Structure formats: C-alpha cells, structure tokens
PDB file of C-alpha atoms and ligand atoms in Angstrom:
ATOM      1  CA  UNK A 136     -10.942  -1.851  -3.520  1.00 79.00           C
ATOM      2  CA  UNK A 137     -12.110  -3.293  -7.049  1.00 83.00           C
ATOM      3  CA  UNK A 138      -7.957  -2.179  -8.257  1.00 86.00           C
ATOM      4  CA  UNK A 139      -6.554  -3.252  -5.621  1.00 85.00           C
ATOM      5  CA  UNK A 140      -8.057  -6.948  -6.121  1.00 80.00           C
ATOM      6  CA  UNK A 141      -7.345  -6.672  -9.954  1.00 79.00           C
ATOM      7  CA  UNK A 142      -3.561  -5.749  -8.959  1.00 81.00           C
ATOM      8  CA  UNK A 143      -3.146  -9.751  -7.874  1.00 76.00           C
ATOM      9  CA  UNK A 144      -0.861 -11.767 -10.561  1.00 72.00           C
ATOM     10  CA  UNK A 145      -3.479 -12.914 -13.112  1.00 59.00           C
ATOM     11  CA  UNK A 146      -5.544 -16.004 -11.696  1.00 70.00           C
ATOM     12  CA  UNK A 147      -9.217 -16.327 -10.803  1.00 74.00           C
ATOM     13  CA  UNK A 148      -8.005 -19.290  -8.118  1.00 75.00           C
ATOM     14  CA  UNK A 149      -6.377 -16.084  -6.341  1.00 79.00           C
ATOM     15  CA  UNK A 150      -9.338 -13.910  -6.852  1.00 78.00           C
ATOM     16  CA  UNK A 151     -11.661 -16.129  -5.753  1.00 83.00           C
ATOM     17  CA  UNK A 152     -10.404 -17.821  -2.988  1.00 87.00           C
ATOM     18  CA  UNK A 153      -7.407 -15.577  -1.440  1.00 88.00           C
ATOM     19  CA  UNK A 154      -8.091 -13.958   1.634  1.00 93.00           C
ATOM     20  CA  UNK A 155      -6.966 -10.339   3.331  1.00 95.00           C
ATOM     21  CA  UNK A 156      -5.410 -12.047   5.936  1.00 97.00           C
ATOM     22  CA  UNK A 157      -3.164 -14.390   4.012  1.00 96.00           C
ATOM     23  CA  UNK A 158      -2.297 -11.343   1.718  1.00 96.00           C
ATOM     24  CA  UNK A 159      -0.899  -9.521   5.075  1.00 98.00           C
ATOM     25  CA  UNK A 160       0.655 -12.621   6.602  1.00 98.00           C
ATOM     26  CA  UNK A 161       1.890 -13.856   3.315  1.00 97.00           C
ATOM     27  CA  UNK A 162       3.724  -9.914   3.266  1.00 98.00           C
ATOM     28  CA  UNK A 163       5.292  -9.933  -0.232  1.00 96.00           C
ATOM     29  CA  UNK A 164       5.669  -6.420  -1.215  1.00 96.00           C
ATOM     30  CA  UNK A 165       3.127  -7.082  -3.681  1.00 94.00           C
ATOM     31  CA  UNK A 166       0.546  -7.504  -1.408  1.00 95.00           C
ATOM     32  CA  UNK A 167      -2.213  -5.479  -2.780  1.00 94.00           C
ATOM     33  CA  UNK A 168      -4.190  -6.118   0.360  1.00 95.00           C
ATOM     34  CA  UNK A 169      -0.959  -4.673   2.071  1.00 97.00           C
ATOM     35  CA  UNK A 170      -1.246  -1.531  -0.029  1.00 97.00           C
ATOM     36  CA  UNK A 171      -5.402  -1.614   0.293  1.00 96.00           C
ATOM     37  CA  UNK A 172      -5.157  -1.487   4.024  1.00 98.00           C
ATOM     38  CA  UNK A 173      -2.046   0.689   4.610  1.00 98.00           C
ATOM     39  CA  UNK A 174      -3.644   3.298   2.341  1.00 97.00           C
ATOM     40  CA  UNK A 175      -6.746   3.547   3.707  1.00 97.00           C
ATOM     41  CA  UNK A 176      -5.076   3.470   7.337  1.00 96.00           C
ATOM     42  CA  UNK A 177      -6.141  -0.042   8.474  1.00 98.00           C
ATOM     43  CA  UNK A 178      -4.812  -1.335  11.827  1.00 98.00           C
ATOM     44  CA  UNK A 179      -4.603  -4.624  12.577  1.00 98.00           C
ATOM     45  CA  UNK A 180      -5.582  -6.814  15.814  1.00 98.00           C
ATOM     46  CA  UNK A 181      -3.238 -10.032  16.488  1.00 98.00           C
ATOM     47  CA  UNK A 182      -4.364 -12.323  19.336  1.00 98.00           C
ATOM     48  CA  UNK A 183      -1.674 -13.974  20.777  1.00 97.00           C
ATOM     49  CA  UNK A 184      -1.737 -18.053  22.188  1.00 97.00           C
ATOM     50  CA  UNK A 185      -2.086 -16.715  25.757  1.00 96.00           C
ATOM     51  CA  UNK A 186      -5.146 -14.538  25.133  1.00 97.00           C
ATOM     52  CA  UNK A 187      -3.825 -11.591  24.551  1.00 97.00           C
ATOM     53  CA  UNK A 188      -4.555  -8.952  22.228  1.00 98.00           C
ATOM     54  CA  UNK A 189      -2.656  -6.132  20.526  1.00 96.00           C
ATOM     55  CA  UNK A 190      -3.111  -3.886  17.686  1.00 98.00           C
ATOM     56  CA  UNK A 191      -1.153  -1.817  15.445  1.00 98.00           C
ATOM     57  CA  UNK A 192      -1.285  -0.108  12.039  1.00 98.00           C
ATOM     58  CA  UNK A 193      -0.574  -2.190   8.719  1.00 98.00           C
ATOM     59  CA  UNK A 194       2.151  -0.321   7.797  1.00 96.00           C
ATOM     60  CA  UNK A 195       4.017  -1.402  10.975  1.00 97.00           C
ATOM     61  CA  UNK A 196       2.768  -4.931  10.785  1.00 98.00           C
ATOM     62  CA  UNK A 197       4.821  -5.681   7.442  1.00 97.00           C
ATOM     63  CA  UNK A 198       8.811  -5.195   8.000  1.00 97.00           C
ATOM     64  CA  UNK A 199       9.956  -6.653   4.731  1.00 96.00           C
ATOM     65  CA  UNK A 200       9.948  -8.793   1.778  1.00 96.00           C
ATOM     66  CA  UNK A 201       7.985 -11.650   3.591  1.00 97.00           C
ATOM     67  CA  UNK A 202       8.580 -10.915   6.672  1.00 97.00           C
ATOM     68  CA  UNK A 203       5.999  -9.208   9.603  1.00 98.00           C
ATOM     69  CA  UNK A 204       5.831  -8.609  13.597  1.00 98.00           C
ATOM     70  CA  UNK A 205       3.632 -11.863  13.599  1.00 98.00           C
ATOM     71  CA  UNK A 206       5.203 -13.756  16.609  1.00 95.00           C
ATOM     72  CA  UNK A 207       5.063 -17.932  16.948  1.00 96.00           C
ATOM     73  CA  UNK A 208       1.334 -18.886  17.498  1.00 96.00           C
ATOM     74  CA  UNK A 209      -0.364 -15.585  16.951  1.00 97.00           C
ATOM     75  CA  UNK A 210      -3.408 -14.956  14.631  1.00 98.00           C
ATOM     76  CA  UNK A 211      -4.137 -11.712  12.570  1.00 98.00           C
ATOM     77  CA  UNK A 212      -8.030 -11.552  13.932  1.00 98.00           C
ATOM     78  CA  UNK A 213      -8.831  -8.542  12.229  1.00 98.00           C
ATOM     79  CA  UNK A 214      -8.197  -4.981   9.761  1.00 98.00           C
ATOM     80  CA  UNK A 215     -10.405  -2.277  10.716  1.00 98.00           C
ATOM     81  CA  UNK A 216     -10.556   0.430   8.625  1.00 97.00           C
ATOM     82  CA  UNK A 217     -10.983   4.112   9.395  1.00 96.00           C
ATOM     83  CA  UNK A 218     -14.264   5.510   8.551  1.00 95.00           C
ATOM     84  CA  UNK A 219     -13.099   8.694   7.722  1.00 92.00           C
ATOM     85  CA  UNK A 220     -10.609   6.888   5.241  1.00 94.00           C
ATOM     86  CA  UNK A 221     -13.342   5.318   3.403  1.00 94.00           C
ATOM     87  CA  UNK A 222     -14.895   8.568   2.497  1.00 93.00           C
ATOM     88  CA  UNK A 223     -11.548   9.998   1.053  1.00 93.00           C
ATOM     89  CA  UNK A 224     -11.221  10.743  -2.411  1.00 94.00           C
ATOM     90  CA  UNK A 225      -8.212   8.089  -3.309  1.00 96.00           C
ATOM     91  CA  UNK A 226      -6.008   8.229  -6.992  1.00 97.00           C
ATOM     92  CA  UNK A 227      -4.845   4.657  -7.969  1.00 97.00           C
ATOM     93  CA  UNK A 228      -1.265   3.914  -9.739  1.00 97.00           C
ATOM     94  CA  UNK A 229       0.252   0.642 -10.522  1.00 96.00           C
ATOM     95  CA  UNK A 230       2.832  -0.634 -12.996  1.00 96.00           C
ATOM     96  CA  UNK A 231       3.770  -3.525 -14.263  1.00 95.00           C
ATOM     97  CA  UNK A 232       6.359  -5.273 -16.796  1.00 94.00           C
ATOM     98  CA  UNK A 233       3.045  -6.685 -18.680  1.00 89.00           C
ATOM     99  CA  UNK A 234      -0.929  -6.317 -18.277  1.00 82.00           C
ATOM    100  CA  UNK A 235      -1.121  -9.150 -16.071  1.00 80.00           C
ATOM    101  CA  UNK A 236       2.017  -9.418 -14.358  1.00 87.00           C
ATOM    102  CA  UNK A 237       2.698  -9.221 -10.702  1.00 91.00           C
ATOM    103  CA  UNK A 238       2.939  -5.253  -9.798  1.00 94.00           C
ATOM    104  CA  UNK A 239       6.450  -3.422  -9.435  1.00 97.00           C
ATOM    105  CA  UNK A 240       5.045  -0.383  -7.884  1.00 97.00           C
ATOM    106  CA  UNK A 241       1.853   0.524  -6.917  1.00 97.00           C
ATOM    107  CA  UNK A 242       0.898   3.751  -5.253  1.00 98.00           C
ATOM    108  CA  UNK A 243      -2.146   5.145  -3.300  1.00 98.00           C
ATOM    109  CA  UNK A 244      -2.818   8.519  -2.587  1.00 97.00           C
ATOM    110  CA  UNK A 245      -6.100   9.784  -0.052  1.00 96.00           C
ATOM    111  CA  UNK A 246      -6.889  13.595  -0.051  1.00 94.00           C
ATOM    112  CA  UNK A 247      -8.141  15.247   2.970  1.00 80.00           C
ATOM    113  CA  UNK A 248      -9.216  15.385   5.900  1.00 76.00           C
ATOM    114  CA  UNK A 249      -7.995  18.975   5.631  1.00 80.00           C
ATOM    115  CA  UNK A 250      -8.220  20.346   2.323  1.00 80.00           C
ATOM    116  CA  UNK A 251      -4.951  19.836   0.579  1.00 83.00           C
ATOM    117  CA  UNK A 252      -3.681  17.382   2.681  1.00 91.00           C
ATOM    118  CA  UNK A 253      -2.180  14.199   1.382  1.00 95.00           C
ATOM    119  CA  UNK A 254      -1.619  11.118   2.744  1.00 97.00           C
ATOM    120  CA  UNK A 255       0.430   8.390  -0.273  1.00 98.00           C
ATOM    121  CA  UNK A 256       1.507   5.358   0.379  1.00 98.00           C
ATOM    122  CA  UNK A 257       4.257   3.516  -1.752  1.00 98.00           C
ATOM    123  CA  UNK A 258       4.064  -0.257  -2.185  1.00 98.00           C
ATOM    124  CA  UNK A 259       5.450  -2.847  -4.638  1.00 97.00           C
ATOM    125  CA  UNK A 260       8.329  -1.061  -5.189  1.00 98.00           C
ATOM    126  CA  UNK A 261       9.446  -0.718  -1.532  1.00 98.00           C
ATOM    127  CA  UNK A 262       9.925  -4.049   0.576  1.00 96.00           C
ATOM    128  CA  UNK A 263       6.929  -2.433   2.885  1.00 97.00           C
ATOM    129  CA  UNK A 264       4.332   0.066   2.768  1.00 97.00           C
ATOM    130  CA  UNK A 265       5.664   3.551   3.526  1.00 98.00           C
ATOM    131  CA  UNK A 266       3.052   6.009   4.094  1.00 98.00           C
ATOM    132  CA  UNK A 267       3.913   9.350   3.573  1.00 98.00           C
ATOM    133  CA  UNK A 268       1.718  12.469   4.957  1.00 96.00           C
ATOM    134  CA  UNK A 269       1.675  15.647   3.342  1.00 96.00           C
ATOM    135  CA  UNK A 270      -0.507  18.049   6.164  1.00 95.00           C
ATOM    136  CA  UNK A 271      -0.540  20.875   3.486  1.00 92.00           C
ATOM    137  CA  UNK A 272      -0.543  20.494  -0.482  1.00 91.00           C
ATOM    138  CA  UNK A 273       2.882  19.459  -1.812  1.00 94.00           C
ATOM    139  CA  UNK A 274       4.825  20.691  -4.389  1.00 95.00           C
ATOM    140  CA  UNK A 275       6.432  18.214  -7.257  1.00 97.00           C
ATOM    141  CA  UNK A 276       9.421  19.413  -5.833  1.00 98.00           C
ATOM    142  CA  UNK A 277       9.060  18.241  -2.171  1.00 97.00           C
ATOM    143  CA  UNK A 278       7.058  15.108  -2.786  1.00 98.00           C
ATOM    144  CA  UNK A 279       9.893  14.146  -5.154  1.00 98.00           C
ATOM    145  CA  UNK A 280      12.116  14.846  -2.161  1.00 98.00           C
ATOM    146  CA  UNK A 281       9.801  13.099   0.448  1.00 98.00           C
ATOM    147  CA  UNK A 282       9.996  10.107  -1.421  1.00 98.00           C
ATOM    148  CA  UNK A 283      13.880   9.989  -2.478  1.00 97.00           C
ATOM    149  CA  UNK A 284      14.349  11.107   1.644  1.00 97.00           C
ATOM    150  CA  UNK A 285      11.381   7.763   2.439  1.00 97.00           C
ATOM    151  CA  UNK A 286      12.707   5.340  -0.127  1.00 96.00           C
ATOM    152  CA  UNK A 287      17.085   6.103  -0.648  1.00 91.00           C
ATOM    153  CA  UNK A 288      18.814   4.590  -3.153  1.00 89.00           C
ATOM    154  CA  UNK A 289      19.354   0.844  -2.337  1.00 88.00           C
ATOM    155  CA  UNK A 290      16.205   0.320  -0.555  1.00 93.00           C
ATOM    156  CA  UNK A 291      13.753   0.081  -3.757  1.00 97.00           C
ATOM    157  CA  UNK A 292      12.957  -3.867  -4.148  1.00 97.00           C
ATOM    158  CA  UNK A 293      14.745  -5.779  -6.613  1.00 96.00           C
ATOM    159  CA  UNK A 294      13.238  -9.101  -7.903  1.00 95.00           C
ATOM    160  CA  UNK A 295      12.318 -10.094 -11.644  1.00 94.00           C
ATOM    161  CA  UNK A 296       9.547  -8.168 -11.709  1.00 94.00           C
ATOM    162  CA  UNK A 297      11.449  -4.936 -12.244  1.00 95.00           C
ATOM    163  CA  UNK A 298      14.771  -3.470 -11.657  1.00 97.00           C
ATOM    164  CA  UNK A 299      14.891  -1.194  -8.931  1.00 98.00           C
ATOM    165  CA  UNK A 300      16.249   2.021 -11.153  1.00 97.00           C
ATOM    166  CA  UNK A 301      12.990   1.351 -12.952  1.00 98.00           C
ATOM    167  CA  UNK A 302      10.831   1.032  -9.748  1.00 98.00           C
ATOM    168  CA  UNK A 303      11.857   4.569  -8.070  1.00 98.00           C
ATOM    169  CA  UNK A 304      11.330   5.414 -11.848  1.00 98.00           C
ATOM    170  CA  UNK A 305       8.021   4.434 -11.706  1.00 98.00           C
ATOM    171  CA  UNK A 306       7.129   5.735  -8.336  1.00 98.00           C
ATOM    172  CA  UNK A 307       7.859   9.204  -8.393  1.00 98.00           C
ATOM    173  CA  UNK A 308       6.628   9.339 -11.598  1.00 98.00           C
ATOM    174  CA  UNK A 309       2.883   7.829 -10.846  1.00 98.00           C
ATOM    175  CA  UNK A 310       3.202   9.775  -6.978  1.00 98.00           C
ATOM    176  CA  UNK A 311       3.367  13.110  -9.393  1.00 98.00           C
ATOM    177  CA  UNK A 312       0.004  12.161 -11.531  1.00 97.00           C
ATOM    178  CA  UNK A 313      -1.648  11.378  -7.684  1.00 97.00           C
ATOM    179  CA  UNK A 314      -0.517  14.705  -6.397  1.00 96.00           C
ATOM    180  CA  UNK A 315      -2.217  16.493  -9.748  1.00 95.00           C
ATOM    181  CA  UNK A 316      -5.360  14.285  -9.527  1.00 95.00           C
ATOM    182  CA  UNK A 317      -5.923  14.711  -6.022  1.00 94.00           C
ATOM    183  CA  UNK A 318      -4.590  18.675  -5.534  1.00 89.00           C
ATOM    184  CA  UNK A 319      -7.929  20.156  -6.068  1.00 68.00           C
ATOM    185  CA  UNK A 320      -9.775  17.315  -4.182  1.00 53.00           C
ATOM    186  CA  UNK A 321     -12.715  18.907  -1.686  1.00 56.00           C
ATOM    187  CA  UNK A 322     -11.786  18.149   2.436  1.00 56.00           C
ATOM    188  CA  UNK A 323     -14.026  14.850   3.423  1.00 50.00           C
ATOM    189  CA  UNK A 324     -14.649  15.610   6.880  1.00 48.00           C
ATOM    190  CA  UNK A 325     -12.696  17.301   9.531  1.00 43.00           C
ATOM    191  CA  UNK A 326     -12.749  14.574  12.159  1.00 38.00           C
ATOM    192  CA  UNK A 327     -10.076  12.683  11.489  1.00 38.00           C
ATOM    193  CA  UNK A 328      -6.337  13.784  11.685  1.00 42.00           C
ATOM    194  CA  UNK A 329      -4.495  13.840   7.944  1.00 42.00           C
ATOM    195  CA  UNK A 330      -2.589  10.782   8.904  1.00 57.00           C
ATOM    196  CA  UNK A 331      -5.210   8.479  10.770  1.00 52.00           C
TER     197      UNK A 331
HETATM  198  C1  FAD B 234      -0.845 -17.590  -9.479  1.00 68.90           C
HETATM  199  C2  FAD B 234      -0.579 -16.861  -8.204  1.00 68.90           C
HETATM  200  C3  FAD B 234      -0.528 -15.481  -8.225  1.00 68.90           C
HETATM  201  C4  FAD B 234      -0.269 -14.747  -7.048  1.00 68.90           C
HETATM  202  N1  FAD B 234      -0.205 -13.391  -7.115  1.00 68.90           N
HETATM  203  C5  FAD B 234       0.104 -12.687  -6.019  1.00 68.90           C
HETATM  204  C6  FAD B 234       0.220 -11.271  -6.081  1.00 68.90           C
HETATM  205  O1  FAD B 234       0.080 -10.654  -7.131  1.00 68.90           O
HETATM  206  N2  FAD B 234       0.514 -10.600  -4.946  1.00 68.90           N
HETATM  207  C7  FAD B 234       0.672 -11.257  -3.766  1.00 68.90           C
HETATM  208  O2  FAD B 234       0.898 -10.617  -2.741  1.00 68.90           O
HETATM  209  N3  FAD B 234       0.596 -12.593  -3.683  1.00 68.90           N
HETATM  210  C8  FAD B 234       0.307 -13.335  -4.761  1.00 68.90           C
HETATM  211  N4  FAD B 234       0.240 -14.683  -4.680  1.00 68.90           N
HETATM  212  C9  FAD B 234       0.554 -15.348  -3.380  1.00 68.90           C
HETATM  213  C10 FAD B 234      -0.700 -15.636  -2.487  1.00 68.90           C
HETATM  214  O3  FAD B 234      -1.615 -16.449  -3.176  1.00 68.90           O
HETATM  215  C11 FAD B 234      -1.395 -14.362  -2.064  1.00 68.90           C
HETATM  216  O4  FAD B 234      -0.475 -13.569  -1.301  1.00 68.90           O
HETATM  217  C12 FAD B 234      -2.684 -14.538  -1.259  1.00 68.90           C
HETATM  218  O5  FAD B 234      -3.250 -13.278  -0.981  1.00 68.90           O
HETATM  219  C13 FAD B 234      -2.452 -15.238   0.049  1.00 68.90           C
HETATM  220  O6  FAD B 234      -3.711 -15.254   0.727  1.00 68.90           O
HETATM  221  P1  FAD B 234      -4.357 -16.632   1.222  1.00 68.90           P
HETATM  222  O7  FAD B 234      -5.630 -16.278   1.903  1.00 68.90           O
HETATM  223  O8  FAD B 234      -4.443 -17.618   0.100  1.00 68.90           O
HETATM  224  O9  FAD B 234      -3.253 -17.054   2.271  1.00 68.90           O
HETATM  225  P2  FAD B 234      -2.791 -18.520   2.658  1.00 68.90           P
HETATM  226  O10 FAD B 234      -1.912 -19.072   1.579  1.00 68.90           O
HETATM  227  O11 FAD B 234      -3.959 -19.300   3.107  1.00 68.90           O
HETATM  228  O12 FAD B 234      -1.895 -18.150   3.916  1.00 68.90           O
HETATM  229  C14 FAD B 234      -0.624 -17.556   3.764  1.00 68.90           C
HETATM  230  C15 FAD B 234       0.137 -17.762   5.087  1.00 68.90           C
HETATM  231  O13 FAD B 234      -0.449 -16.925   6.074  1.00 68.90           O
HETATM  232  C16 FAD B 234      -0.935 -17.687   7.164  1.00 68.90           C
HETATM  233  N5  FAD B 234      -2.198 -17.037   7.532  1.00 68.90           N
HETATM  234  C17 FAD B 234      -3.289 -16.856   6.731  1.00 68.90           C
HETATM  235  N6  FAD B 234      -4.224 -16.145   7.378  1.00 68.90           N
HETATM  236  C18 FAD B 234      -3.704 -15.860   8.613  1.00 68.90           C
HETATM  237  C19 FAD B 234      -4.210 -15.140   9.753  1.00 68.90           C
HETATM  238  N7  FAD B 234      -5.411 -14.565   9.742  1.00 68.90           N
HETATM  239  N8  FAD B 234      -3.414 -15.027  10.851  1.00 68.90           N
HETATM  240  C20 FAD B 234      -2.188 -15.622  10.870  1.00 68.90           C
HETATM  241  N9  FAD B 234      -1.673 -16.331   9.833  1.00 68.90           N
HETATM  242  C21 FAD B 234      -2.424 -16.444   8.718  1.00 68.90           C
HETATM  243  C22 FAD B 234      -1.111 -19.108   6.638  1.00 68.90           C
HETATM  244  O14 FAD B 234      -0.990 -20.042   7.686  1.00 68.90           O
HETATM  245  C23 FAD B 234       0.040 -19.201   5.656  1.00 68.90           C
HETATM  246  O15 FAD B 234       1.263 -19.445   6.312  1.00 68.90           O
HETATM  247  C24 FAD B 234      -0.038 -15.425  -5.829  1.00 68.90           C
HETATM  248  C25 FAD B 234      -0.116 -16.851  -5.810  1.00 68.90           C
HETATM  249  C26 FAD B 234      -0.374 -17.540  -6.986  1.00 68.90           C
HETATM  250  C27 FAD B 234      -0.443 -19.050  -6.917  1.00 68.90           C
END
C-alpha cells in the first residue's frame, strides 16, 4: 500500500488529498491505485442514476489510457478487497525515467493461495492492468512468454514518460526479479482460488 502511494508523480497536494476513487476514474495507466487494487484483486461497485448497482473487477473497470466502463451519471461507490489477497506475500517493481517521475512500468506480483502459484499484474507500461495467473510456479521462460503473448508488440504505452521498447524492457525484466522473490513464498491460505 505504502509503494503504491509513493509511486504518485512527486507532490504532497496528491498525497494528501487524492482519493482511490479519482485514481480509478481518472484511469491513466499510471494509476497506482489502479495497480493497488487490480493486484490485490479489488472489485469495484458502480451505482448507476436509476438505483442500480453492479460490480466488477478493477481490471475490467479500466479499458485504456483514460478511459473506463463508467457510463453517464454513474458513481464508483466502492473497492472491496479480497481478504485472502491481503494476506498474500506481494513483491513490488516500479521504474521510472527519474526518482520522482511519473512511473513507466510498475508490476505486482501475489504468491499463493496454492503454493507456487502466481498471480502478476502489469501496469504503467500497459494502457490497463493485465493480470496474469500462473496456477503452478513459472519458469523465466514461460512468464517471459505469458507476458510477450498478454502485452504484443504495439500495445506497450507510449507517452514521454518512456518509450515503449524500454517499457516491455522494463517489465519482463522486473516480472523476472518478482517470480525469484516470490518462488519460494509459503501458501497463505487455501480458501481462495489463485486468481480471486
Ligand atoms: C502534480 C500531479 C501529479 C500527479 N501524479 C499522478 C500519478 O503519478 N499517477 C496518476 O494516476 N495520476 C496522477 N495525477 C493525476 C490525479 O491527481 C490523480 O490521478 C489522482 O489520483 C486523482 O484522484 P482525485 O481524488 O484527486 O480525483 P479527482 O480529480 O477529484 O477526480 C477525477 C475524476 O474522477 C471523477 N470521480 C472522482 N471520484 C469518483 C467516483 N467515486 N465515482 C465517479 N467519478 C469520480 C471526478 O468527477 C473527476 O472527473 C497527478 C496530478 C498532479 C497535479
């Protein structure tokens, strides 16, 4: 949680007053309230100007650079986050062009629930969150190819925070030191399926 709020472009006006809702709505693909959520499997709850309600995980909710399934009128009333999520062991990446700059890529993987499985998400780099699940351990080899399969060439974000050759660079690169840090992670809990 503490990274993810340090990943916001340097300003204490953000930090202080920006909220997780505004992060989701606002849906840059440096949201790191985007990646927070999608990592830990949030789903959201819209309400909708007639009364209705629906709900659906924050991966879905975001479908591009600024853009999400938010409809005229509706309101994003709520992220709840998996319990079982919480209690994951979780590996942090992010890069930047400088110390404070806006992130270019920045990766979360969560071990478990069975041991060795993986769930990483990609953000920053992509123009949404693409969550990737692993139900057994993964080799470099196939989480290399399950995020070159995820994320082909052309789709890696390309704004003046990074070129996109150096973005994919960046991304399989950090999703390798997750898969090493979390490999001999214990399993959390077996309640909760690898991808919930
Ligand atoms: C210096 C600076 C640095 C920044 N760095 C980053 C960064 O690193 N990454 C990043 O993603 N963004 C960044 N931003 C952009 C923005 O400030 C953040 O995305 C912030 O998280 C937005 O949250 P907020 O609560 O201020 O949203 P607001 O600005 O209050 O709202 C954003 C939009 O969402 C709508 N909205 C808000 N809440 C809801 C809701 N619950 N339901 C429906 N609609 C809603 C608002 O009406 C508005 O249209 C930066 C901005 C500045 C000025």
């Amino acid at each position: 949680m503490t990274q993810c709020c340090r990943a916001f472009l340097a300003s204490f006006k953000i930090w202080n007053v920006a909220t997780i809702g505004g992060n989701l709505v606002n849906s840059l693909p440096a949201g790191p309230m985007i990646s927070l959520t999608a990592a830990l499997g949030g789903v959201c709850e819209l309400w909708t100007p007639a009364g209705g309600r629906r709900q659906l995980p924050v991966a879905e909710f975001v479908t591009g650079a600024g853009r999400n399934v938010l409809g005229e009128g509706e309101l994003l009333r709520s992220v709840t986050l998996p319990d079982s999520a919480l209690r994951a062991r979780t590996a942090f990446r992010r890069a930047s062009l400088h110390r404070h700059g806006r992130s270019a890529a920045l990766l979360i993987g969560r071990a478990g629930p069975v041991e060795g499985s993986l769930t990483l998400t990609l953000t920053a780099a992509t123009v949404r969150p693409v969550v990737l699940c692993f139900p057994l351990p993964p080799g470099a080899a196939g989480l290399r190819r399950a995020v070159e399969t995820a994320v082909p060439e052309g789709a890696w974000f390309d704004d003046l925070h990074g070129l996109p050759q150096w973005r994919r660079h960046m991304t399989l690169r950090l999703a390798e030191e997750i898969r090493q840090e979390l490999r001999d992670a214990p399993a959390p809990g077996k309640e909760a399926a690898a991808c919930g």
